[in-house]
Coordinates of C-alpha atoms and ligand atoms in Angstrom, one line a residue:
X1 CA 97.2 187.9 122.8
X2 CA 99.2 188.4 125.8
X3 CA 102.0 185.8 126.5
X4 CA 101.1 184.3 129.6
X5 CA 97.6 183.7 127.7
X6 CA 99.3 182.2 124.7
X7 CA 101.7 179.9 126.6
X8 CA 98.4 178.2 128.1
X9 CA 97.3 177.5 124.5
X10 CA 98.1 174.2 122.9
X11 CA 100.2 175.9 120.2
X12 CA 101.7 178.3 123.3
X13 CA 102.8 174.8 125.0
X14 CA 104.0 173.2 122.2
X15 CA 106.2 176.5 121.3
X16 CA 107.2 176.7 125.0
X17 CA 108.7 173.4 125.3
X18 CA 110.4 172.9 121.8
X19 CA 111.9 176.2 123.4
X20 CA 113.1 174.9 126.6
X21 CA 114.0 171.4 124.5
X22 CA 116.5 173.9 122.0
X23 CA 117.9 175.5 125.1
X24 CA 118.6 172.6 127.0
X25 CA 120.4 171.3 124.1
X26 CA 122.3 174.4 123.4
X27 CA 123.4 174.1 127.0
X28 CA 124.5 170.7 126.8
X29 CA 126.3 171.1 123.5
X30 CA 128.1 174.3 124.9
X31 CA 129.5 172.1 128.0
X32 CA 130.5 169.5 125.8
X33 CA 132.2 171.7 123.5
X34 CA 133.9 173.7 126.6
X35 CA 135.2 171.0 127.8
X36 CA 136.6 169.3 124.7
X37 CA 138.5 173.0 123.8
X38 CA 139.6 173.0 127.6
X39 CA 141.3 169.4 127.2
X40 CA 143.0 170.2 124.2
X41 CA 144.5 173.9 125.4
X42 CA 145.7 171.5 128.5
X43 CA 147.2 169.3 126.5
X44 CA 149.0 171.4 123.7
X45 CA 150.4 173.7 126.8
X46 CA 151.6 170.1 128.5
X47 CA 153.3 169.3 125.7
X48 CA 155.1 172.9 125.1
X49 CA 156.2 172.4 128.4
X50 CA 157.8 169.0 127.9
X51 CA 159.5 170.8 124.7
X52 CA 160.7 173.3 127.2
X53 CA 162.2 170.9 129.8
X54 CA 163.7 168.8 127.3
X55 CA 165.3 171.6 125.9
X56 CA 166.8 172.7 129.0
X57 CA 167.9 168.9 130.0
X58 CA 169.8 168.9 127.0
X59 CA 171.2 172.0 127.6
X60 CA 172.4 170.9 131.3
X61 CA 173.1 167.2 130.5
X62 CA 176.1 168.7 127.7
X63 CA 177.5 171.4 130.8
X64 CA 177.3 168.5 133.3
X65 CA 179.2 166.0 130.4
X66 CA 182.2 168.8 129.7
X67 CA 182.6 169.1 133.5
X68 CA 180.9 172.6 133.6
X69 CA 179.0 174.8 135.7
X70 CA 175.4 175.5 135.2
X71 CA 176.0 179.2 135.1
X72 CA 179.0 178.8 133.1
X73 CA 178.5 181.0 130.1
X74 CA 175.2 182.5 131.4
X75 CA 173.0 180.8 128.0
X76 CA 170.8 178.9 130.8
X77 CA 169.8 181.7 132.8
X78 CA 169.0 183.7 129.4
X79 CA 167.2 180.7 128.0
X80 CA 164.6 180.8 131.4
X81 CA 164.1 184.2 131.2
X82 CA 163.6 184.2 127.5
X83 CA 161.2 181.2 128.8
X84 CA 159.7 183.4 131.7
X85 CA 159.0 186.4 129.4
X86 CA 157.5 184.8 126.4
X87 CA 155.4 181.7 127.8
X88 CA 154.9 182.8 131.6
X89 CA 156.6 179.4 132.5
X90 CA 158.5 178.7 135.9
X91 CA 161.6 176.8 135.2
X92 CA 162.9 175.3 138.4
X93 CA 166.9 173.0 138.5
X94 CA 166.2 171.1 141.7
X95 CA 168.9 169.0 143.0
X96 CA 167.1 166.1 144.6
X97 CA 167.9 166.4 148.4
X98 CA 165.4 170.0 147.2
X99 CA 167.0 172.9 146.8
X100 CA 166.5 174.8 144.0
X101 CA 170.2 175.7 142.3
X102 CA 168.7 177.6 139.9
X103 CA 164.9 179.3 138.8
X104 CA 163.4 182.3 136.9
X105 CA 161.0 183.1 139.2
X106 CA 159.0 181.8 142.2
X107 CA 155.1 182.7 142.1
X108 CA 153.5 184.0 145.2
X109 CA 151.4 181.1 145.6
X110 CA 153.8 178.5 146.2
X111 CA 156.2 180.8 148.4
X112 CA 154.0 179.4 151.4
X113 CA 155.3 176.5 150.6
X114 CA 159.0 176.8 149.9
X115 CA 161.7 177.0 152.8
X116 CA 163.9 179.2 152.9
X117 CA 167.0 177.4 154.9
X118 CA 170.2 179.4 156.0
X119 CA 173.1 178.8 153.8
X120 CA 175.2 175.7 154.7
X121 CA 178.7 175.1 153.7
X122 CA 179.2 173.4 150.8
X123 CA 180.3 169.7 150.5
X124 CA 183.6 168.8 148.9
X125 CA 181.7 165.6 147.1
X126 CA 179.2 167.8 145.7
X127 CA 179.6 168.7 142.3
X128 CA 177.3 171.5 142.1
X129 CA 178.7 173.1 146.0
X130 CA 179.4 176.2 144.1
X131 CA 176.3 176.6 142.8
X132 CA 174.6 177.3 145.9
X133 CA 177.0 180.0 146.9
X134 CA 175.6 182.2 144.1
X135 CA 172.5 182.5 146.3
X136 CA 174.2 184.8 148.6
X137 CA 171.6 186.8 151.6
X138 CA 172.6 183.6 153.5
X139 CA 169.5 182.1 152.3
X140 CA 168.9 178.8 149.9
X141 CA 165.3 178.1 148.7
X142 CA 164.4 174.5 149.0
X143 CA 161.6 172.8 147.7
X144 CA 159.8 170.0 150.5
X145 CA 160.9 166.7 149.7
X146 CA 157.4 165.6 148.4
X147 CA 157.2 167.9 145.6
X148 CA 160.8 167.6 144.1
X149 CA 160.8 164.3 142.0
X150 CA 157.1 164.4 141.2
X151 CA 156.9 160.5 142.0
X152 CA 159.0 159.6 139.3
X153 CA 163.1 159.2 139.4
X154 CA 163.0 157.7 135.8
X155 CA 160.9 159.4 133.4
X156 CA 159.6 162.5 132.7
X157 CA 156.0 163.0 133.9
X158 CA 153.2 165.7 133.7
X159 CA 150.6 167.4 135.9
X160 CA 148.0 168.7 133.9
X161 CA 145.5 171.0 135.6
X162 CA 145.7 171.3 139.7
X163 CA 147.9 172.4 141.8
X164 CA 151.0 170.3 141.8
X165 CA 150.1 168.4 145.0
X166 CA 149.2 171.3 147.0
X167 CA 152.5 173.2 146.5
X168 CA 150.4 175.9 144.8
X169 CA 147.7 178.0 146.8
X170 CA 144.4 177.4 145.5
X171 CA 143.4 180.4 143.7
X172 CA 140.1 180.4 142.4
X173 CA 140.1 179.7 138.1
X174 CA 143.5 179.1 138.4
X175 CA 145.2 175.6 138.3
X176 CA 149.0 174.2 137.1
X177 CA 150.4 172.6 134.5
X178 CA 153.5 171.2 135.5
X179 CA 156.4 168.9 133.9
X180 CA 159.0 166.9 135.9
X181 CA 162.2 165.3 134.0
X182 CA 164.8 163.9 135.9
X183 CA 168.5 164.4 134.6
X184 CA 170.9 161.8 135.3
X185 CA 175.0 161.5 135.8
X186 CA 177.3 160.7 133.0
X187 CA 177.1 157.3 134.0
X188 CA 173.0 157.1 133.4
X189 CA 172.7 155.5 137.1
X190 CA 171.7 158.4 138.9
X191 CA 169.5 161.7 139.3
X192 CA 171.5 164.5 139.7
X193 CA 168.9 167.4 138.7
X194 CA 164.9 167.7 138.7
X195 CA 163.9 170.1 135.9
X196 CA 160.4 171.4 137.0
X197 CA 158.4 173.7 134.2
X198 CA 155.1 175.4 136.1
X199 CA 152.8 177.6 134.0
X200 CA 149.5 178.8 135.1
X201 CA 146.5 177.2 133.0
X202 CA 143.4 179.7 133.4
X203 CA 141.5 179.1 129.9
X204 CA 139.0 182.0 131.5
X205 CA 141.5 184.6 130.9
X206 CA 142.8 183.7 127.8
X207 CA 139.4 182.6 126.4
X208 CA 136.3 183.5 128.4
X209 CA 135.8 186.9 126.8
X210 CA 135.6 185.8 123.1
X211 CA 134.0 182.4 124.2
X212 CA 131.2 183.4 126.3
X213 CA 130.5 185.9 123.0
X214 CA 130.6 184.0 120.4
X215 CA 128.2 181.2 122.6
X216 CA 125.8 183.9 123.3
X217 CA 126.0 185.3 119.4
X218 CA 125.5 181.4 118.6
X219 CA 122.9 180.5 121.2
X220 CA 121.0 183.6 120.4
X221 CA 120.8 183.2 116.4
X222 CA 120.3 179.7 117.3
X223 CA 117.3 180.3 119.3
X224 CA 115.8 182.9 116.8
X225 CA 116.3 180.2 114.1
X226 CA 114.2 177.8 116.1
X227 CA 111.2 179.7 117.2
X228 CA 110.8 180.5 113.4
X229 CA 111.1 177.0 112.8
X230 CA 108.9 175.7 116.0
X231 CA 105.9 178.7 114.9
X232 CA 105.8 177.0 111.0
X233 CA 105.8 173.8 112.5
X234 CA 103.6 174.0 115.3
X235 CA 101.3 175.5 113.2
X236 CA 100.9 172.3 111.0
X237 CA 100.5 170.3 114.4
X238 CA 98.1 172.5 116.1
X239 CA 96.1 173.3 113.1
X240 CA 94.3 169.8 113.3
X241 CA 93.8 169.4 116.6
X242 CA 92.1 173.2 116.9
X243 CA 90.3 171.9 113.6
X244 CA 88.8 168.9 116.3
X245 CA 87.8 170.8 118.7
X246 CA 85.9 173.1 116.6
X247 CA 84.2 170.0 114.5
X248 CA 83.5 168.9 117.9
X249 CA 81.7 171.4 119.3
X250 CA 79.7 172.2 116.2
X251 CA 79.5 168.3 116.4
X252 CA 77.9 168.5 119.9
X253 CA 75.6 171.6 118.9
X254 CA 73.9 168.3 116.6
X255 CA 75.7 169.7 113.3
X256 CA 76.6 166.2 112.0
X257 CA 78.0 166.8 108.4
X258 CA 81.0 168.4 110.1
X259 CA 84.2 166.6 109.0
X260 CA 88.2 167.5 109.6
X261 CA 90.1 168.2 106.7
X262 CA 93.5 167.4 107.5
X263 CA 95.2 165.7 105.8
X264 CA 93.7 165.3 102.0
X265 CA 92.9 161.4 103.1
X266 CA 89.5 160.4 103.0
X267 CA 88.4 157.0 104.5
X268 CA 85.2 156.2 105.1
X269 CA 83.9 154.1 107.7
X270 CA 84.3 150.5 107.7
X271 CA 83.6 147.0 109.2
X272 CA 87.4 145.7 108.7
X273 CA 89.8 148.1 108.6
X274 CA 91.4 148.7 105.6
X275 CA 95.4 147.9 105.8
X276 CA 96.5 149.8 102.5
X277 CA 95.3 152.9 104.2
X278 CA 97.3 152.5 107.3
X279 CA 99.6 152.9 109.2
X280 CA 99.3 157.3 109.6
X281 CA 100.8 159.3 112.2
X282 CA 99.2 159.8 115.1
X283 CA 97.3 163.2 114.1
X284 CA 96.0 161.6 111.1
X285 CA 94.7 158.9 112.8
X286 CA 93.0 161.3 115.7
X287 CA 91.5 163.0 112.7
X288 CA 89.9 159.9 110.6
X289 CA 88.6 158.3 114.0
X290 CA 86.7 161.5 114.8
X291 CA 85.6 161.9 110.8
X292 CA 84.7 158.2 111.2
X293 CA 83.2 158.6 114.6
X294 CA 80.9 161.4 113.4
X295 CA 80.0 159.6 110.4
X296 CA 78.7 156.7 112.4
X297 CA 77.1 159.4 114.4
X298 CA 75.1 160.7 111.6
X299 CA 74.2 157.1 109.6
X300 CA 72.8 156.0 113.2
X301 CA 70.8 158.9 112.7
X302 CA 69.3 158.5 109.8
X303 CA 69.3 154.8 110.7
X304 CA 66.9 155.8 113.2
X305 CA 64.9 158.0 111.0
X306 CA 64.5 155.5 108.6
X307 CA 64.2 152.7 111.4
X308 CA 61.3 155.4 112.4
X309 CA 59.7 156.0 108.8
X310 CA 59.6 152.3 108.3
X311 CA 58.4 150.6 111.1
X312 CA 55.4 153.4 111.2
X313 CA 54.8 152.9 107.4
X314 CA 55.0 148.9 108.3
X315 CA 52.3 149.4 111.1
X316 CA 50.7 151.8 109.5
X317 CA 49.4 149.6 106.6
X318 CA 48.4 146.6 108.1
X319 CA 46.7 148.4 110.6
X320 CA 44.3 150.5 108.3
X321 CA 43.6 147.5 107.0
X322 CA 42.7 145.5 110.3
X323 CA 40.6 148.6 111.5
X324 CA 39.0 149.3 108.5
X325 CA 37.5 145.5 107.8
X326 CA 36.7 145.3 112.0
X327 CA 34.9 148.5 111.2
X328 CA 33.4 147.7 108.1
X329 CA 31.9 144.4 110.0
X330 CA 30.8 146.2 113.1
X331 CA 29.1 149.0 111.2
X332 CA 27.5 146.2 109.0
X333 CA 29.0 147.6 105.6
X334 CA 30.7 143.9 105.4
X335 CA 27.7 141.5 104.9
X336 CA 27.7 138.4 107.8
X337 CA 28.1 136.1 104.5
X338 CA 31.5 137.5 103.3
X339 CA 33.0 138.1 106.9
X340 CA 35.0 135.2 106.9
X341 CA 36.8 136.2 104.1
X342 CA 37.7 139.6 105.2
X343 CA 38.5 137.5 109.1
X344 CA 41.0 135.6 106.9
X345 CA 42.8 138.9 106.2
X346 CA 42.6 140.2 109.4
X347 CA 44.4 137.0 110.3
X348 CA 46.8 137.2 107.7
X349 CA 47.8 140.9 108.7
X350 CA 47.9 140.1 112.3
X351 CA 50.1 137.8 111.2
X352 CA 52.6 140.2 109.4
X353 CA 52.3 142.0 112.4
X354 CA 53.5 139.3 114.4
X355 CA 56.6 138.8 112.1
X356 CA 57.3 142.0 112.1
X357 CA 57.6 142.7 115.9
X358 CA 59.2 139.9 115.8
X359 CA 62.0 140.8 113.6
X360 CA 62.5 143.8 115.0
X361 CA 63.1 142.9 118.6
X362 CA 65.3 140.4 117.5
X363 CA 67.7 143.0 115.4
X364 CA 67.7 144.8 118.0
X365 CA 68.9 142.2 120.6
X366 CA 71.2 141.6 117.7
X367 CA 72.5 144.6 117.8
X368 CA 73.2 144.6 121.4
X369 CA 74.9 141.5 121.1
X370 CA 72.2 140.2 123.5
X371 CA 71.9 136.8 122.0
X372 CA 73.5 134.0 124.0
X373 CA 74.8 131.6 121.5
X374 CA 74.8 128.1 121.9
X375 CA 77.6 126.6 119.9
X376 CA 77.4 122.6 119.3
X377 CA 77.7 120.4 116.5
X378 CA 75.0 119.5 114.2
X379 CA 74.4 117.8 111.0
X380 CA 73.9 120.5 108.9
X381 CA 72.0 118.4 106.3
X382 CA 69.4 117.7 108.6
X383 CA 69.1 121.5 109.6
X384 CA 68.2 122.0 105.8
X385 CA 65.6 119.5 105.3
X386 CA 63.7 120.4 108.5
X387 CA 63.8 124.0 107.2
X388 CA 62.6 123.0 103.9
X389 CA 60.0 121.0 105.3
X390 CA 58.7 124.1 108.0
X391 CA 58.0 125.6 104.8
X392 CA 56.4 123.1 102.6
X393 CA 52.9 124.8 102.7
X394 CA 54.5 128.1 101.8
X395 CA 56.1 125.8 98.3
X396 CA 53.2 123.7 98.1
X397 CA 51.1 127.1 97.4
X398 CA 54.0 128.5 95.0
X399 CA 53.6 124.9 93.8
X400 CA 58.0 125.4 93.7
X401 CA 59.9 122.6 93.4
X402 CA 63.0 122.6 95.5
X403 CA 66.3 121.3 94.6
X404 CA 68.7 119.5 97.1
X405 CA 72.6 117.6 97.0
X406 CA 70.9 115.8 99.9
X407 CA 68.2 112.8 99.5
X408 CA 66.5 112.0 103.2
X409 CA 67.3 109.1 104.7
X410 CA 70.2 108.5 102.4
X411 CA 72.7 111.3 102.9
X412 CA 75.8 111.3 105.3
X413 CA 75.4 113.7 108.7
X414 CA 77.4 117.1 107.4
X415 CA 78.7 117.8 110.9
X416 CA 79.1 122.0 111.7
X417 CA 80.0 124.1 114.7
X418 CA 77.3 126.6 115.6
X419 CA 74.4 127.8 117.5
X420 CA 71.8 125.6 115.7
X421 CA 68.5 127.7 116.8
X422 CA 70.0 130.7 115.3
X423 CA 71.4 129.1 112.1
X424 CA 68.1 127.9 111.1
X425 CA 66.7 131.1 111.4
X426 CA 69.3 132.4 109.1
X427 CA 68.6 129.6 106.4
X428 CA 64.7 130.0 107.2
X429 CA 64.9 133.7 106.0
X430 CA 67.2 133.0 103.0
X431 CA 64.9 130.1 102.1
X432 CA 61.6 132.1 102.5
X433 CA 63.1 135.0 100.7
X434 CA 63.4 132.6 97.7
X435 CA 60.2 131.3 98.0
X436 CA 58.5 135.1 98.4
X437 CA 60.5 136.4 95.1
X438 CA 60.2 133.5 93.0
X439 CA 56.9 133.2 90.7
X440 CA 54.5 130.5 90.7
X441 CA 55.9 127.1 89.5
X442 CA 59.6 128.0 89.5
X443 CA 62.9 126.3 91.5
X444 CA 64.9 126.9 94.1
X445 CA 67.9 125.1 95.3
X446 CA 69.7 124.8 98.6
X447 CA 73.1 122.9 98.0
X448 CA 76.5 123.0 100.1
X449 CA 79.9 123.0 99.0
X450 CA 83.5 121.9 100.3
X451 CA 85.8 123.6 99.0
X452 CA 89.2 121.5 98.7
X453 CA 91.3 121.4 102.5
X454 CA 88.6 124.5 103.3
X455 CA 87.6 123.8 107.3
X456 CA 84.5 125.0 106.4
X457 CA 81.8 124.7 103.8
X458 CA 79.8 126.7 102.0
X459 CA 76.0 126.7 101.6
X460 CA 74.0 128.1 98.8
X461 CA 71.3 128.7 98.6
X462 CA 69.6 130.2 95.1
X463 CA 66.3 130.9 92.7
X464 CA 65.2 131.5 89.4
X465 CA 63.0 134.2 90.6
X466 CA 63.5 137.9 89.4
X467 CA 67.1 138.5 90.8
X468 CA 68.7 141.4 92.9
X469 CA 69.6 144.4 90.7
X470 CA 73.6 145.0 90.4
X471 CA 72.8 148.6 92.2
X472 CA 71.4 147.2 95.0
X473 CA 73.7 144.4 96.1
X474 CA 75.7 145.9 97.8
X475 CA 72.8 147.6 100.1
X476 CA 70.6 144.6 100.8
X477 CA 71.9 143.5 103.8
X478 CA 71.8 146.6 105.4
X479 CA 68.8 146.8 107.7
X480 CA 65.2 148.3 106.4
X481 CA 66.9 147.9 103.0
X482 CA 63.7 146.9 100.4
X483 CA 65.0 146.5 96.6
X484 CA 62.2 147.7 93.9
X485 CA 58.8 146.1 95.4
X486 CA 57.7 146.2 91.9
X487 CA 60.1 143.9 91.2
X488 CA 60.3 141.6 94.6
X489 CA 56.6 141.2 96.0
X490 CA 55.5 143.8 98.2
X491 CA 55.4 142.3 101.9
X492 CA 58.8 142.0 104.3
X493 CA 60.4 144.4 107.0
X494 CA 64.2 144.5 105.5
X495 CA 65.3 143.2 108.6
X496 CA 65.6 139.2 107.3
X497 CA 69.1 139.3 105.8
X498 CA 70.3 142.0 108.5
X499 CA 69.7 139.5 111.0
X500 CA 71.3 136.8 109.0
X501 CA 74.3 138.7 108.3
X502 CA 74.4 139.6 111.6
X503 CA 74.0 136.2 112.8
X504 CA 77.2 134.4 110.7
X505 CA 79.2 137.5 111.7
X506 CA 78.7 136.8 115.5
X507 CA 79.9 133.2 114.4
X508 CA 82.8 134.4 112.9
X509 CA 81.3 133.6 109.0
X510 CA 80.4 135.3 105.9
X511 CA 77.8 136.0 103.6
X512 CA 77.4 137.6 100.0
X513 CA 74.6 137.6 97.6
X514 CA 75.0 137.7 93.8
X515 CA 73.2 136.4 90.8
X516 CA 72.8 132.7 90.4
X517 CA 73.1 130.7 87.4
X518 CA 69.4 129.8 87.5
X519 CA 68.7 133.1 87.0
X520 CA 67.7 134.7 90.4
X521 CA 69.2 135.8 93.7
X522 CA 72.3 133.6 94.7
X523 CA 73.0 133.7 98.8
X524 CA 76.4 131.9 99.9
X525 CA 77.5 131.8 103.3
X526 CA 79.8 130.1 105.0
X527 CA 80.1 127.7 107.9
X528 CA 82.9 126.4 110.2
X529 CA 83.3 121.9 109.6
X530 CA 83.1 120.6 113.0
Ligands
ADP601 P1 62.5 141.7 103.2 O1 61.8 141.4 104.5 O2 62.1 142.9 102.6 O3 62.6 140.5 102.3 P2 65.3 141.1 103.5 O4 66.3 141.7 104.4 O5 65.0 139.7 103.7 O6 64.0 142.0 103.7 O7 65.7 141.4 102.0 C1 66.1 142.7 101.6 C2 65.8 142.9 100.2 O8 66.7 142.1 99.4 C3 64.5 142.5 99.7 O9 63.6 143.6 99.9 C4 64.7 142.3 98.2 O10 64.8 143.5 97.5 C5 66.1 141.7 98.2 N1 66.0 140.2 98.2 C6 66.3 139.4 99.2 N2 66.2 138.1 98.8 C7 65.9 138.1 97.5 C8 65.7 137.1 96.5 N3 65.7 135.8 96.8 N4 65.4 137.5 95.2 C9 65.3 138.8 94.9 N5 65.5 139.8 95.8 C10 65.8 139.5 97.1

C-alpha cells in the first residue's frame, strides 16, 4: 500500500500521530536538556573566572601591602598570559577613574569601545603614576566610566552570558562571561583596582558538533524504537475497530449471527446492566454494545417470526373452526336442531378472537410505551375483590374456591400508588391464568404481604393447579411464550404475563413466578404503599 493511502487509514492515523506525539516530545526534551547543559557550562566557566580574579586580587593586594609595583617581579603579567593561553580569558587591572594599568589582551569587539587617550603626566599623589608610563606610543587605554566597576564598589559580581553592558560588539552565537572584584587600600576604605576577567561563552563551538550528533543518533534510535512500538500497538487498537466495521457490514448485508471477538468477554444482552462486568475500556465497550446491538437485532427477528407463526397459528384455528360450522350450517350438513350448539362455539371462538386482538394491540402499544398512565391512590384491597368478583362465573364453572387475607366489608383500605385501570388488568391475567390451569374443584389464593419498613407490599397470588416447569420459568414472561399445553390447557396468546410484566416495569415494580406451597404456579409482584 502506498503511504499517502496508508496514512488515510485508521491504523495510518493512529501511527501518524503517535509519530508526530514522539517527535514533539523528543523536541521538547532536547530544549529542556540544552538548556539545562547551557546553564550549567555558564555557571562552572563563572565560577572559574571568580577563581581567576581572586587569584589575581590576592596576588595585587600583597604587592600593593609591601609597597610594590604591579610589574615588579614580572609574576603578574606571566600569570595573565599563562591565563590568556590556557583558558582564553581577558584579565583587565582597571584603576577606577578607567584606565587600564595593566591587560593581556583586548578583543576586537570591545576595541569600538575603548578610548584610547594621549598620555597625561602622572600625578605625584598617585601611587600607581608609574604604571602608566609603561604604556609608552603616547597612548593609555581607558575603559568608559560605565563599564569599569560593573555597578558594584564592594563585592565581587558576575555577568553571565551577554555582552557586558554593550561594551562587547554583538556577534552572532557569541556572548560574555564576565567577573568584576574590586581591590581595596591597605586601609579597607577604598577601591584602588577593578579586576575585570572576560571570556567568550559560545557553547556552539565547544559543543554543537558532538551535541547535535549524539541528539540526532538519540532522536533517530528513539524514533525507530517507537514506530516498532506504535505498529504492535496500533495493531491491537485497530484490530477491533476494522473487526466492526466488517461485522457491520456483513451485519447490514442481513447476516445477523455476526459477533466481534475482541476481547475473550462475552456478555449477553440484558435488561439491567450487569455491574461485575463493568467498567471496560472504551474499545471493549464499543465492541459489547455492537455484539449486544446485533443480538437484539436478531431476537427482534425471530421475535417477529415467532410473533408471525403465532398469531397466524392463533387465527388460523379458530377460524377453521368458525368457517367450517357457518359452512356446515349453510350447506345443511349441521341439522337446524343442533345449530345452536355449534352457534355457541362460534360465539365462544369469536370470543377468543376478540381476546386475542385484543392482547395483541395492547403489547404492542406496550411496547411503544404508548400507554398514558394514570397514577393515583387506590385501595388495593378493593381492586382484588372487584377482580375476583369479574370473574366469578369463570370460578363458579371450575366450581374453585378462592382464598383471600381480606373479608368484604370488614377489611382496612390497603392504599397503593398506581395506574389503577392497568393494574387490574395485570391482576385480572394473573388471576385468570390460575383459574385456566387449575382443575376442577381446586383453590386459588390472592394474599398481600408487608414486608417489615418495606414502602411497598407484595401481592401473591397462587394455585394448586399443575405448576410451571423449573425449565420454563425463566421464559414465561417473555411474549408468545406457551409452557407444555399438555400440561396447562390449550387456549391463551402468551401475551398475558408479557403485558403484566410489562405493565409493573413501566411502574417501576417487579414480578417473578415460582412454585407455590399449594402446589401450583406462585406469581409475586410488587407494589409501591401510597
Ligand atoms: P397464556 O395466554 O398462554 O396463558 P401467559 O403469558 O399468560 O400466556 O402465560 C404464559 C405461560 O405461562 C402459559 O402458557 C403457561 O405455560 C404458563 N403459566 C402461566 N400461568 C400459569 C399458572 N397459573 N399455572 C401454570 N402455568 C402457568
Amino acid at each position: 500500500m502506498r503511504l499517502k493511502q496508508y496514512s488515510q487509514t485508521f491504523r495510518g492515523k493512529v501511527v501518524l500521530s503517535f509519530m508526530i506525539a514522539t517527535l514533539i516530545t523528543f523536541l521538547v526534551v532536547a530544549v529542556l536538556f540544552y538548556n539545562g547543559i547551557d546553564r550549567t557550562l555558564r555557571q562552572n566557566q563563572a565560577k572559574q573566572l571568580e577563581t581567576v580574579s581572586q587569584a589575581v586580587s590576592e596576588v595585587l593586594t600583597e604587592k600593593l601591602n609591601r609597597g610594590l609595583q604591579i610589574r615588579d617581579g614580572g609574576e603578574l603579567e606571566s600569570y595573565l598570559e599563562f591565563i590568556q593561553s590556557t583558558y582564553g580569558a581577558y584579565v583587565w587591572i582597571v584603576q577606577p577613574n578607567g584606565t587600564l594599568v595593566m591587560d593581556n589582551g583586548i578583543p576586537y569587539e570591545a576595541r569600538e569601545n575603548i578610548l584610547y587617550l594621549p598620555q597625561k603626566e602622572p600625578a605625584s599623589a598617585d601611587i600607581l603614576s608609574s604604571e602608566l608610563i609603561q604604556w609608552g606610543q603616547g597612548q593609555r587605554p581607558v575603559l568608559p566610566s560605565p563599564y569599569v566597576s560593573g555597578g558594584s564598589t564592594t563585592s565581587r559580581i558576575s555577568f553571565s552570558g551577554g555582552n557586558f553592558m554593550g561594551l562587547f560588539k554583538n556577534v552572532p552565537g557569541v556572548s560574555w562571561i564576565s567577573v568584576v572584584q574590586p581591590v581595596f587600600d591597605s586601609q579597607d576604605s577604598d577601591v584602588q583596582l577593578y579586576i575585570q576577567v572576560h571570556m567568550r561563552y559560545n557553547l556552539h563551538t565547544v559543543n554543537r558538533s558532538y551535541m547535535i550528533s549524539s541528539m540526532v543518533l538519540s532522536m533517530s534510535v528513539s524514533l525507530l524504537l517507537a514506530l516498532i512500538i506504535i505498529i504492535i500497538f496500533s495493531h491491537a487498537i485497530t484490530k477491533p475497530i476494522n473487526e466492526l466495521s466488517q461485522a457491520a457490514s456483513k451485519a447490514a448485508m442481513g447476516d445477523l449471527s455476526v459477533r466481534v471477538n475482541y476481547p475473550a468477554v462475552k456478555t449477553t444482552y440484558q435488561d439491567e446492566p450487569d455491574e461485575s462486568v463493568l467498567p471496560f475500556d472504551d474499545v471493549t465497550v464499543l465492541v459489547n454494545t455492537f455484539n449486544n446491538m446485533i443480538e437484539r437485532l436478531e431476537m427482534s427477528n425471530s421475535d417477529r417470526r415467532d410473533f408471525l407463526s403465532s398469531i397466524s397459528h392463533d387465527l388460523r384455528t379458530p377460524l377453521t373452526s368458525i368457517s367450517g360450522f357457518v359452512e356446515g350450517m349453510l350447506d345443511g350438513t349441521i341439522p337446524p336442531e343442533k345449530q345452536e350448539r355449534y352457534l355457541k362455539i362460534v360465539y365462544h371462538e369469536t370470543q377468543r378472537l376478540r381476546n386475542l386482538v385484543n392482547d395483541m394491540s395492547e403489547a404492542v402499544k406496550l411496547d411503544y410505551n404508548n400507554i398514558p398512565y394514570n397514577m393515583r391512590n387506590f385501595d388495593l384491597n378493593r381492586l382484588i375483590l372487584d377482580v375476583i368478583a369479574g370473574l366469578e362465573s369463570l370460578l363458579n364453572e371450575k366450581d374453585i374456591s378462592v382464598q383471600t387475607d381480606i373479608r368484604e366489608g370488614s377489611s382496612k383500605p390497603l392504599m397503593v400508588v398506581g395506574d389503577e385501570e392497568q393494574l387490574n388488568r395485570v391482576l385480572y391475567n394473573l388471576v385468570s391464568n390460575a383459574i385456566k390451569f387449575t382443575p376442577q374443584g381446586g383453590v386459588i389464593a390472592v394474599t398481600t404481604r408487608h414486608p417489615a419498613g418495606a414502602r411497598f407490599v407484595e401481592v401473591y397470588v397462587e394455585d394448586n393447579g399443575p405448576g410451571i416447569e423449573p425449565q420454563d420459568l425463566p421464559h414465561v414472561f417473555e411474549r408468545f411464550y406457551k409452557g407444555d399445553r399438555s400440561r396447562t390447557g390449550n387456549s391463551g396468546s402468551g401475551l398475558g404475563l408479557y403485558i403484566a410484566r410489562s405493565i409493573l416495569q413501566a411502574h417501576g415494580q417487579r414480578i417473578k413466578a415460582g412454585r407455590s406451597a399449594m402446589g401450583g404456579a406462585c406469581f409475586i409482584f410488587t407494589l409501591q404503599l401510597a
